[in-house]
PDB file of C-alpha atoms in Angstrom:
ATOM      1  CA  MET A1410     -33.074 127.564-198.893  1.00 61.00           C
ATOM      2  CA  ASN A1411     -30.983 124.745-200.311  1.00 71.00           C
ATOM      3  CA  ASN A1412     -31.543 121.020-200.064  1.00 75.00           C
ATOM      4  CA  ARG A1413     -29.224 120.599-197.074  1.00 77.00           C
ATOM      5  CA  THR A1414     -31.213 123.032-195.008  1.00 81.00           C
ATOM      6  CA  LEU A1415     -34.443 121.278-195.865  1.00 79.00           C
ATOM      7  CA  VAL A1416     -32.982 117.950-194.797  1.00 80.00           C
ATOM      8  CA  ILE A1417     -31.860 119.383-191.468  1.00 81.00           C
ATOM      9  CA  ILE A1418     -35.279 120.881-190.822  1.00 82.00           C
ATOM     10  CA  ALA A1419     -36.991 117.644-191.717  1.00 81.00           C
ATOM     11  CA  ALA A1420     -34.643 115.729-189.437  1.00 80.00           C
ATOM     12  CA  LEU A1421     -35.365 118.086-186.576  1.00 83.00           C
ATOM     13  CA  LEU A1422     -39.110 117.741-187.102  1.00 83.00           C
ATOM     14  CA  VAL A1423     -38.847 113.970-187.131  1.00 79.00           C
ATOM     15  CA  ALA A1424     -36.735 114.053-183.980  1.00 76.00           C
ATOM     16  CA  LEU A1425     -39.201 116.374-182.265  1.00 79.00           C
ATOM     17  CA  LEU A1426     -42.124 114.181-183.285  1.00 79.00           C
ATOM     18  CA  ALA A1427     -40.291 111.086-182.042  1.00 74.00           C
ATOM     19  CA  ILE A1428     -39.560 112.726-178.673  1.00 75.00           C
ATOM     20  CA  SER A1429     -43.117 113.994-178.252  1.00 75.00           C
ATOM     21  CA  SER A1430     -44.572 110.595-179.045  1.00 78.00           C
ATOM     22  CA  SER A1431     -42.217 108.724-176.742  1.00 84.00           C
ATOM     23  CA  ALA A1432     -42.253 110.964-173.645  1.00 87.00           C
ATOM     24  CA  PHE A1433     -45.102 110.780-171.127  1.00 88.00           C
ATOM     25  CA  VAL A1434     -45.822 112.051-167.615  1.00 91.00           C
ATOM     26  CA  ILE A1435     -47.425 110.073-164.806  1.00 90.00           C
ATOM     27  CA  LYS A1436     -49.447 112.278-162.413  1.00 91.00           C
ATOM     28  CA  GLU A1437     -49.973 111.838-158.691  1.00 91.00           C
ATOM     29  CA  THR A1438     -53.561 110.761-159.289  1.00 92.00           C
ATOM     30  CA  GLU A1439     -52.679 108.120-161.876  1.00 92.00           C
ATOM     31  CA  LYS A1440     -51.442 104.580-162.176  1.00 92.00           C
ATOM     32  CA  ALA A1441     -50.293 103.183-165.522  1.00 92.00           C
ATOM     33  CA  VAL A1442     -49.138 100.049-167.285  1.00 92.00           C
ATOM     34  CA  LEU A1443     -46.828  99.913-170.306  1.00 91.00           C
ATOM     35  CA  LEU A1444     -47.840  97.415-172.937  1.00 91.00           C
ATOM     36  CA  ARG A1445     -45.824  95.833-175.699  1.00 90.00           C
ATOM     37  CA  PHE A1446     -48.029  94.217-178.287  1.00 86.00           C
ATOM     38  CA  GLY A1447     -50.772  93.806-175.647  1.00 83.00           C
ATOM     39  CA  GLU A1448     -48.541  92.372-172.926  1.00 88.00           C
ATOM     40  CA  VAL A1449     -47.688  94.259-169.744  1.00 89.00           C
ATOM     41  CA  VAL A1450     -43.997  95.047-169.568  1.00 91.00           C
ATOM     42  CA  ARG A1451     -44.010  97.588-166.725  1.00 89.00           C
ATOM     43  CA  SER A1452     -46.436  98.796-164.062  1.00 89.00           C
ATOM     44  CA  ASP A1453     -44.325 100.204-161.226  1.00 89.00           C
ATOM     45  CA  TYR A1454     -44.604 103.834-162.256  1.00 89.00           C
ATOM     46  CA  THR A1455     -44.374 106.628-159.763  1.00 90.00           C
ATOM     47  CA  PRO A1456     -45.241 110.264-160.588  1.00 90.00           C
ATOM     48  CA  GLY A1457     -42.701 111.693-163.078  1.00 90.00           C
ATOM     49  CA  LEU A1458     -41.437 111.819-166.704  1.00 90.00           C
ATOM     50  CA  TYR A1459     -40.860 108.607-168.663  1.00 89.00           C
ATOM     51  CA  PHE A1460     -40.162 107.486-172.243  1.00 88.00           C
ATOM     52  CA  LYS A1461     -41.387 104.644-174.383  1.00 87.00           C
ATOM     53  CA  LEU A1462     -40.754 103.350-177.849  1.00 86.00           C
ATOM     54  CA  PRO A1463     -43.206 104.762-180.377  1.00 82.00           C
ATOM     55  CA  LEU A1464     -45.249 102.209-182.310  1.00 81.00           C
ATOM     56  CA  VAL A1465     -43.923  99.444-180.016  1.00 86.00           C
ATOM     57  CA  HIS A1466     -45.120 100.415-176.579  1.00 88.00           C
ATOM     58  CA  GLN A1467     -48.618 101.502-175.578  1.00 89.00           C
ATOM     59  CA  LEU A1468     -49.457 103.263-172.307  1.00 90.00           C
ATOM     60  CA  ARG A1469     -52.707 102.701-170.383  1.00 91.00           C
ATOM     61  CA  ARG A1470     -53.601 105.068-167.603  1.00 92.00           C
ATOM     62  CA  PHE A1471     -55.935 104.439-164.655  1.00 91.00           C
ATOM     63  CA  ASP A1472     -57.379 106.730-162.028  1.00 92.00           C
ATOM     64  CA  ALA A1473     -55.589 106.052-158.733  1.00 91.00           C
ATOM     65  CA  ARG A1474     -58.145 107.960-156.666  1.00 93.00           C
ATOM     66  CA  ILE A1475     -61.016 106.401-154.740  1.00 93.00           C
ATOM     67  CA  GLN A1476     -63.759 105.219-157.081  1.00 91.00           C
ATOM     68  CA  THR A1477     -67.427 104.458-156.435  1.00 91.00           C
ATOM     69  CA  VAL A1478     -69.439 101.460-157.546  1.00 90.00           C
ATOM     70  CA  ASP A1479     -73.082 102.515-157.413  1.00 88.00           C
ATOM     71  CA  SER A1480     -75.081  99.352-157.996  1.00 81.00           C
ATOM     72  CA  SER A1481     -78.661  99.284-159.178  1.00 85.00           C
ATOM     73  CA  PRO A1482     -81.294  98.161-156.604  1.00 86.00           C
ATOM     74  CA  VAL A1483     -81.450  94.374-156.414  1.00 86.00           C
ATOM     75  CA  ARG A1484     -84.342  92.216-155.205  1.00 85.00           C
ATOM     76  CA  MET A1485     -83.242  89.983-152.289  1.00 85.00           C
ATOM     77  CA  LEU A1486     -84.924  87.480-149.982  1.00 83.00           C
ATOM     78  CA  ASN A1487     -84.464  87.646-146.215  1.00 81.00           C
ATOM     79  CA  SER A1488     -84.757  84.923-143.558  1.00 81.00           C
ATOM     80  CA  GLU A1489     -88.503  85.622-143.254  1.00 78.00           C
ATOM     81  CA  ASN A1490     -88.930  84.710-146.951  1.00 80.00           C
ATOM     82  CA  LYS A1491     -89.827  88.299-147.796  1.00 78.00           C
ATOM     83  CA  PHE A1492     -88.351  90.219-150.681  1.00 82.00           C
ATOM     84  CA  MET A1493     -86.503  93.502-150.259  1.00 83.00           C
ATOM     85  CA  MET A1494     -85.161  95.991-152.771  1.00 85.00           C
ATOM     86  CA  VAL A1495     -81.564  96.680-151.676  1.00 87.00           C
ATOM     87  CA  ASP A1496     -79.672  99.682-153.067  1.00 89.00           C
ATOM     88  CA  SER A1497     -75.960  99.647-152.237  1.00 89.00           C
ATOM     89  CA  TYR A1498     -72.637 101.209-153.182  1.00 91.00           C
ATOM     90  CA  ALA A1499     -68.933 100.559-152.558  1.00 92.00           C
ATOM     91  CA  LYS A1500     -65.747 102.626-152.448  1.00 94.00           C
ATOM     92  CA  TYR A1501     -62.550 101.181-153.903  1.00 93.00           C
ATOM     93  CA  ARG A1502     -59.176 102.132-155.382  1.00 94.00           C
ATOM     94  CA  ILE A1503     -56.667 100.390-157.597  1.00 93.00           C
ATOM     95  CA  LEU A1504     -53.937  98.704-155.578  1.00 92.00           C
ATOM     96  CA  ASP A1505     -52.209  96.450-158.147  1.00 93.00           C
ATOM     97  CA  VAL A1506     -52.578  98.115-161.540  1.00 92.00           C
ATOM     98  CA  GLU A1507     -51.088  95.200-163.526  1.00 93.00           C
ATOM     99  CA  ARG A1508     -53.476  92.695-161.964  1.00 92.00           C
ATOM    100  CA  HIS A1509     -56.323  95.123-162.415  1.00 92.00           C
ATOM    101  CA  TYR A1510     -55.528  95.543-166.118  1.00 92.00           C
ATOM    102  CA  VAL A1511     -55.288  91.802-166.701  1.00 91.00           C
ATOM    103  CA  ALA A1512     -58.570  91.113-164.818  1.00 90.00           C
ATOM    104  CA  THR A1513     -60.563  93.825-166.576  1.00 89.00           C
ATOM    105  CA  ARG A1514     -58.628  94.048-169.870  1.00 86.00           C
ATOM    106  CA  GLY A1515     -58.282  97.715-169.140  1.00 84.00           C
ATOM    107  CA  ASP A1516     -62.038  98.410-169.166  1.00 86.00           C
ATOM    108  CA  GLU A1517     -63.310 100.046-165.988  1.00 86.00           C
ATOM    109  CA  ARG A1518     -66.845  98.954-166.834  1.00 88.00           C
ATOM    110  CA  ASN A1519     -65.703  95.372-166.335  1.00 89.00           C
ATOM    111  CA  ALA A1520     -64.320  96.287-162.897  1.00 88.00           C
ATOM    112  CA  VAL A1521     -67.597  97.940-161.884  1.00 89.00           C
ATOM    113  CA  ARG A1522     -69.632  94.986-163.163  1.00 90.00           C
ATOM    114  CA  LEU A1523     -67.468  92.405-161.372  1.00 89.00           C
ATOM    115  CA  LEU A1524     -67.502  94.357-158.110  1.00 90.00           C
ATOM    116  CA  SER A1525     -71.270  94.840-158.306  1.00 90.00           C
ATOM    117  CA  GLU A1526     -71.773  91.109-158.755  1.00 90.00           C
ATOM    118  CA  GLN A1527     -69.501  90.356-155.800  1.00 89.00           C
ATOM    119  CA  ILE A1528     -71.279  92.912-153.588  1.00 89.00           C
ATOM    120  CA  ASN A1529     -74.756  91.645-154.492  1.00 89.00           C
ATOM    121  CA  ASP A1530     -73.744  88.006-153.914  1.00 89.00           C
ATOM    122  CA  ARG A1531     -72.487  88.793-150.430  1.00 88.00           C
ATOM    123  CA  LEU A1532     -75.450  90.978-149.557  1.00 86.00           C
ATOM    124  CA  ARG A1533     -77.802  88.251-150.746  1.00 87.00           C
ATOM    125  CA  ASN A1534     -75.993  85.628-148.621  1.00 86.00           C
ATOM    126  CA  GLN A1535     -75.988  87.818-145.518  1.00 84.00           C
ATOM    127  CA  PHE A1536     -79.572  89.063-145.887  1.00 82.00           C
ATOM    128  CA  GLY A1537     -80.770  85.508-146.452  1.00 83.00           C
ATOM    129  CA  VAL A1538     -79.932  84.544-142.865  1.00 82.00           C
ATOM    130  CA  ARG A1539     -81.260  87.713-141.224  1.00 79.00           C
ATOM    131  CA  ASP A1540     -84.712  89.181-140.704  1.00 78.00           C
ATOM    132  CA  LEU A1541     -85.833  92.689-141.650  1.00 74.00           C
ATOM    133  CA  HIS A1542     -85.083  94.243-138.273  1.00 74.00           C
ATOM    134  CA  GLU A1543     -81.545  92.866-138.208  1.00 75.00           C
ATOM    135  CA  VAL A1544     -80.617  94.184-141.674  1.00 71.00           C
ATOM    136  CA  VAL A1545     -82.290  97.561-141.181  1.00 72.00           C
ATOM    137  CA  SER A1546     -81.018  98.509-137.744  1.00 68.00           C
ATOM    138  CA  GLY A1547     -80.021  95.702-135.422  1.00 63.00           C
ATOM    139  CA  GLN A1548     -76.878  94.322-137.076  1.00 72.00           C
ATOM    140  CA  ARG A1549     -76.413  96.655-140.031  1.00 75.00           C
ATOM    141  CA  ASP A1550     -72.994  98.063-139.093  1.00 79.00           C
ATOM    142  CA  GLU A1551     -71.582  94.636-138.271  1.00 81.00           C
ATOM    143  CA  LEU A1552     -73.039  93.290-141.501  1.00 81.00           C
ATOM    144  CA  MET A1553     -71.430  95.998-143.647  1.00 85.00           C
ATOM    145  CA  ALA A1554     -68.069  95.590-141.911  1.00 86.00           C
ATOM    146  CA  GLU A1555     -68.112  91.846-142.511  1.00 86.00           C
ATOM    147  CA  ILE A1556     -69.034  92.240-146.178  1.00 87.00           C
ATOM    148  CA  THR A1557     -66.330  94.883-146.695  1.00 90.00           C
ATOM    149  CA  LYS A1558     -63.666  92.698-145.133  1.00 89.00           C
ATOM    150  CA  ASN A1559     -64.650  89.618-147.110  1.00 88.00           C
ATOM    151  CA  LEU A1560     -65.024  91.472-150.403  1.00 89.00           C
ATOM    152  CA  ASN A1561     -61.692  93.261-149.958  1.00 90.00           C
ATOM    153  CA  GLU A1562     -59.815  89.980-149.701  1.00 90.00           C
ATOM    154  CA  VAL A1563     -61.362  88.680-152.907  1.00 89.00           C
ATOM    155  CA  ALA A1564     -61.041  91.972-154.783  1.00 90.00           C
ATOM    156  CA  LYS A1565     -57.322  92.269-154.022  1.00 91.00           C
ATOM    157  CA  THR A1566     -56.666  88.815-155.415  1.00 90.00           C
ATOM    158  CA  ASN A1567     -58.979  88.862-158.411  1.00 89.00           C
ATOM    159  CA  LEU A1568     -59.169  92.533-159.438  1.00 89.00           C
ATOM    160  CA  GLY A1569     -56.109  94.184-157.888  1.00 91.00           C
ATOM    161  CA  VAL A1570     -58.288  96.728-156.041  1.00 93.00           C
ATOM    162  CA  GLU A1571     -58.777  97.574-152.390  1.00 93.00           C
ATOM    163  CA  VAL A1572     -62.405  97.788-151.236  1.00 92.00           C
ATOM    164  CA  ILE A1573     -62.571 100.579-148.663  1.00 92.00           C
ATOM    165  CA  ASP A1574     -66.224 100.521-147.736  1.00 90.00           C
ATOM    166  CA  VAL A1575     -69.519  98.875-148.649  1.00 90.00           C
ATOM    167  CA  ARG A1576     -72.761 100.539-147.659  1.00 89.00           C
ATOM    168  CA  VAL A1577     -76.472 100.002-148.146  1.00 86.00           C
ATOM    169  CA  LYS A1578     -78.094 103.255-149.208  1.00 85.00           C
ATOM    170  CA  ARG A1579     -81.672 102.125-149.001  1.00 84.00           C
ATOM    171  CA  ILE A1580     -83.836  99.102-148.310  1.00 82.00           C
ATOM    172  CA  ASP A1581     -87.348  99.141-149.715  1.00 82.00           C
ATOM    173  CA  LEU A1582     -90.039  96.557-149.475  1.00 76.00           C
ATOM    174  CA  PRO A1583     -92.115  95.624-152.536  1.00 72.00           C
ATOM    175  CA  PRO A1584     -95.653  97.092-152.346  1.00 72.00           C
ATOM    176  CA  GLU A1585     -97.304  93.789-151.426  1.00 69.00           C
ATOM    177  CA  VAL A1586     -94.726  93.167-148.686  1.00 68.00           C
ATOM    178  CA  SER A1587     -94.929  96.775-147.465  1.00 69.00           C
ATOM    179  CA  GLU A1588     -98.680  96.461-147.030  1.00 75.00           C
ATOM    180  CA  SER A1589     -98.268  93.202-145.113  1.00 74.00           C
ATOM    181  CA  VAL A1590     -95.580  94.661-142.867  1.00 72.00           C
ATOM    182  CA  PHE A1591     -97.644  97.819-142.333  1.00 77.00           C
ATOM    183  CA  GLN A1592    -100.691  95.801-141.337  1.00 83.00           C
ATOM    184  CA  ARG A1593     -98.609  93.704-138.964  1.00 81.00           C
ATOM    185  CA  MET A1594     -97.021  96.795-137.408  1.00 83.00           C
ATOM    186  CA  ARG A1595    -100.429  98.435-137.141  1.00 89.00           C
ATOM    187  CA  ALA A1596    -101.895  95.365-135.424  1.00 91.00           C
ATOM    188  CA  GLY A1597     -98.936  95.314-133.051  1.00 89.00           C
ATOM    189  CA  ARG A1598     -99.332  98.981-132.194  1.00 91.00           C
ATOM    190  CA  GLU A1599    -103.079  98.596-131.695  1.00 94.00           C
ATOM    191  CA  LEU A1600    -102.495  95.643-129.376  1.00 94.00           C
ATOM    192  CA  GLU A1601     -99.955  97.687-127.462  1.00 94.00           C
ATOM    193  CA  ALA A1602    -102.381 100.630-127.277  1.00 95.00           C
ATOM    194  CA  ARG A1603    -105.181  98.405-125.982  1.00 95.00           C
ATOM    195  CA  ASP A1604    -102.848  97.011-123.354  1.00 96.00           C
ATOM    196  CA  HIS A1605    -101.879 100.532-122.256  1.00 95.00           C
ATOM    197  CA  ARG A1606    -105.537 101.618-122.163  1.00 96.00           C
ATOM    198  CA  ALA A1607    -106.500  98.550-120.110  1.00 96.00           C
ATOM    199  CA  LYS A1608    -103.700  99.244-117.642  1.00 96.00           C
ATOM    200  CA  GLY A1609    -104.757 102.908-117.502  1.00 96.00           C
ATOM    201  CA  GLU A1610    -108.380 102.025-116.834  1.00 95.00           C
ATOM    202  CA  GLU A1611    -107.319  99.561-114.154  1.00 95.00           C
ATOM    203  CA  ALA A1612    -105.174 102.234-112.483  1.00 96.00           C
ATOM    204  CA  ALA A1613    -108.044 104.740-112.757  1.00 96.00           C
ATOM    205  CA  GLU A1614    -110.427 102.293-111.098  1.00 95.00           C
ATOM    206  CA  ARG A1615    -107.978 101.754-108.264  1.00 96.00           C
ATOM    207  CA  ILE A1616    -107.545 105.508-107.833  1.00 96.00           C
ATOM    208  CA  ARG A1617    -111.335 106.133-107.887  1.00 96.00           C
ATOM    209  CA  ALA A1618    -111.974 103.298-105.423  1.00 96.00           C
ATOM    210  CA  ASN A1619    -109.281 104.612-103.113  1.00 96.00           C
ATOM    211  CA  ALA A1620    -110.679 108.154-103.390  1.00 96.00           C
ATOM    212  CA  ASP A1621    -114.233 106.929-102.667  1.00 96.00           C
ATOM    213  CA  ARG A1622    -112.982 104.976 -99.667  1.00 96.00           C
ATOM    214  CA  GLN A1623    -111.135 108.043 -98.377  1.00 96.00           C
ATOM    215  CA  VAL A1624    -114.278 110.180 -98.877  1.00 96.00           C
ATOM    216  CA  VAL A1625    -116.363 107.699 -96.868  1.00 96.00           C
ATOM    217  CA  GLU A1626    -113.740 107.536 -94.141  1.00 96.00           C
ATOM    218  CA  ILE A1627    -113.407 111.332 -93.981  1.00 96.00           C
ATOM    219  CA  GLU A1628    -117.188 111.849 -93.925  1.00 96.00           C
ATOM    220  CA  SER A1629    -117.600 109.167 -91.247  1.00 96.00           C
ATOM    221  CA  GLU A1630    -114.861 110.703 -89.161  1.00 96.00           C
ATOM    222  CA  ALA A1631    -116.333 114.186 -89.599  1.00 96.00           C
ATOM    223  CA  TYR A1632    -119.818 112.950 -88.721  1.00 96.00           C
ATOM    224  CA  ARG A1633    -118.460 111.210 -85.619  1.00 96.00           C
ATOM    225  CA  GLU A1634    -116.627 114.349 -84.510  1.00 96.00           C
ATOM    226  CA  ALA A1635    -119.710 116.486 -85.244  1.00 96.00           C
ATOM    227  CA  GLU A1636    -121.912 114.193 -83.201  1.00 96.00           C
ATOM    228  CA  GLU A1637    -119.424 114.228 -80.380  1.00 95.00           C
ATOM    229  CA  LEU A1638    -119.270 118.047 -80.476  1.00 96.00           C
ATOM    230  CA  ARG A1639    -123.044 118.286 -80.724  1.00 95.00           C
ATOM    231  CA  GLY A1640    -123.473 115.927 -77.790  1.00 94.00           C
ATOM    232  CA  ALA A1641    -120.905 117.863 -75.779  1.00 95.00           C
ATOM    233  CA  GLY A1642    -122.623 121.138 -76.689  1.00 94.00           C
ATOM    234  CA  ASP A1643    -126.038 119.784 -75.760  1.00 93.00           C
ATOM    235  CA  ALA A1644    -124.663 118.490 -72.501  1.00 93.00           C
ATOM    236  CA  GLN A1645    -123.022 121.837 -71.797  1.00 93.00           C
ATOM    237  CA  ALA A1646    -126.242 123.707 -72.715  1.00 89.00           C
ATOM    238  CA  ALA A1647    -128.278 121.383 -70.550  1.00 87.00           C
ATOM    239  CA  ALA A1648    -125.868 121.964 -67.699  1.00 89.00           C
ATOM    240  CA  ILE A1649    -126.112 125.716 -68.189  1.00 85.00           C
ATOM    241  CA  TYR A1650    -129.884 125.572 -68.393  1.00 77.00           C
ATOM    242  CA  ALA A1651    -129.998 123.388 -65.297  1.00 81.00           C
ATOM    243  CA  GLY A1652    -127.687 125.757 -63.446  1.00 82.00           C
ATOM    244  CA  ALA A1653    -129.706 128.777 -64.476  1.00 74.00           C
ATOM    245  CA  PHE A1654    -132.969 127.054 -63.655  1.00 76.00           C
ATOM    246  CA  SER A1655    -131.728 126.055 -60.218  1.00 81.00           C
ATOM    247  CA  LYS A1656    -130.596 129.622 -59.445  1.00 81.00           C
ATOM    248  CA  ASP A1657    -133.747 131.458 -60.583  1.00 79.00           C
ATOM    249  CA  PRO A1658    -136.508 129.155 -61.857  1.00 77.00           C
ATOM    250  CA  GLU A1659    -138.902 132.063 -62.371  1.00 78.00           C
ATOM    251  CA  PHE A1660    -136.482 133.993 -64.560  1.00 78.00           C
ATOM    252  CA  TYR A1661    -135.852 130.844 -66.560  1.00 76.00           C
ATOM    253  CA  ARG A1662    -139.553 130.337 -67.146  1.00 78.00           C
ATOM    254  CA  PHE A1663    -139.842 134.019 -68.120  1.00 79.00           C
ATOM    255  CA  THR A1664    -137.095 133.785 -70.724  1.00 80.00           C
ATOM    256  CA  ARG A1665    -138.582 130.594 -72.118  1.00 79.00           C
ATOM    257  CA  SER A1666    -141.959 132.288 -72.419  1.00 80.00           C
ATOM    258  CA  LEU A1667    -140.415 135.252 -74.273  1.00 80.00           C
ATOM    259  CA  LYS A1668    -138.713 132.860 -76.652  1.00 82.00           C
ATOM    260  CA  ALA A1669    -142.008 131.039 -77.195  1.00 80.00           C
ATOM    261  CA  TYR A1670    -143.785 134.347 -77.909  1.00 77.00           C
ATOM    262  CA  LYS A1671    -141.119 135.314 -80.420  1.00 80.00           C
ATOM    263  CA  GLU A1672    -141.243 132.023 -82.253  1.00 80.00           C
ATOM    264  CA  SER A1673    -145.076 131.915 -82.206  1.00 78.00           C
ATOM    265  CA  PHE A1674    -145.540 135.404 -83.650  1.00 74.00           C
ATOM    266  CA  ASN A1675    -142.643 135.350 -86.059  1.00 74.00           C
ATOM    267  CA  ASP A1676    -144.982 135.406 -89.086  1.00 75.00           C
ATOM    268  CA  ARG A1677    -148.110 137.512 -89.459  1.00 72.00           C
ATOM    269  CA  ALA A1678    -149.870 134.533 -90.981  1.00 74.00           C
ATOM    270  CA  ASP A1679    -149.375 132.511 -87.803  1.00 70.00           C
ATOM    271  CA  MET A1680    -152.567 131.876 -85.884  1.00 74.00           C
ATOM    272  CA  LEU A1681    -153.117 130.529 -82.361  1.00 72.00           C
ATOM    273  CA  LEU A1682    -156.330 129.013 -81.100  1.00 77.00           C
ATOM    274  CA  ILE A1683    -155.943 129.021 -77.382  1.00 74.00           C
ATOM    275  CA  GLU A1684    -157.961 129.899 -74.271  1.00 76.00           C
ATOM    276  CA  PRO A1685    -157.437 133.506 -73.017  1.00 72.00           C
ATOM    277  CA  ASP A1686    -156.620 132.286 -69.508  1.00 74.00           C
ATOM    278  CA  SER A1687    -154.109 129.813 -70.823  1.00 75.00           C
ATOM    279  CA  GLU A1688    -150.741 129.408 -69.100  1.00 75.00           C
ATOM    280  CA  PHE A1689    -149.189 130.594 -72.386  1.00 74.00           C
ATOM    281  CA  PHE A1690    -150.287 134.223 -71.679  1.00 74.00           C
ATOM    282  CA  ARG A1691    -149.139 134.162 -68.101  1.00 74.00           C
ATOM    283  CA  TYR A1692    -146.423 136.825 -68.480  1.00 73.00           C
ATOM    284  CA  LEU A1693    -148.517 138.902 -70.909  1.00 71.00           C
ATOM    285  CA  LYS A1694    -151.176 139.376 -68.330  1.00 71.00           C
ATOM    286  CA  ASP A1695    -148.869 139.942 -65.347  1.00 70.00           C
ATOM    287  CA  ALA A1696    -145.190 140.923 -65.395  1.00 64.00           C
ATOM    288  CA  GLN A1697    -144.642 138.890 -62.251  1.00 64.00           C
ATOM    289  CA  GLY A1698    -146.258 135.844 -63.835  1.00 60.00           C
ATOM    290  CA  GLN A1699    -148.949 135.640 -61.172  1.00 60.00           C
ATOM    291  CA  GLN A1700    -151.990 133.530 -62.028  1.00 54.00           C
TER     292      GLN A1700
END
């Protein structure tokens, strides 16, 4: 190998090294800015192959996909002057990569820190004018939508990013506040339970009184009907007895005497002290009842 061949090979290696160091590819999931001595000279890259000057230009790449800012729980004060531990997160993506690079100096940690501060400031302002119920359930969706809209406008201008969503993952009360809220909720539930029990007892008393009244009315009505039936039966029996007595008074007296004998000697322990010629033995002495 002579000197000419070595020169050609060296030239080819230098050319290959120059091409490899100047060519770069922008992917679909990336955004990039081209810097020249620290200043942005181009940022409108679309996916494809590009070239830059080695040692003069510097390329900075950024993730163009949706990113998450997961803030640490922050202590906030609500309208009831009670502290809450609020844990939130936000979704965002780079919209203007040049503005984003200038605002953060190319450090994503700066973007996360700035967004976290903006989110916490807005949550603190909104929670400060609302009570616990409103921020937990009552107006939570409207609150998040308002914060997202407001933060997006500021983030586009200051950080070159689009805020897609802001959400509160969790709201905790400090232990001393939790105990106070628990006691208040417990007192409220106990008051509600006592009210329900009082209403139940009142309804039970009304039902018992109504039932007692109905029992008295039913028993009175039954007693009246029984007395009426008994009176009618007695009247009918008396009429029958009177009819029978008028038709055959002797037979009537005979049957009454038999009934009296039966009832008098129903028990062996029964004892009668009576004269032998008493009227009571009239039909025992003579079948015709003759004296």
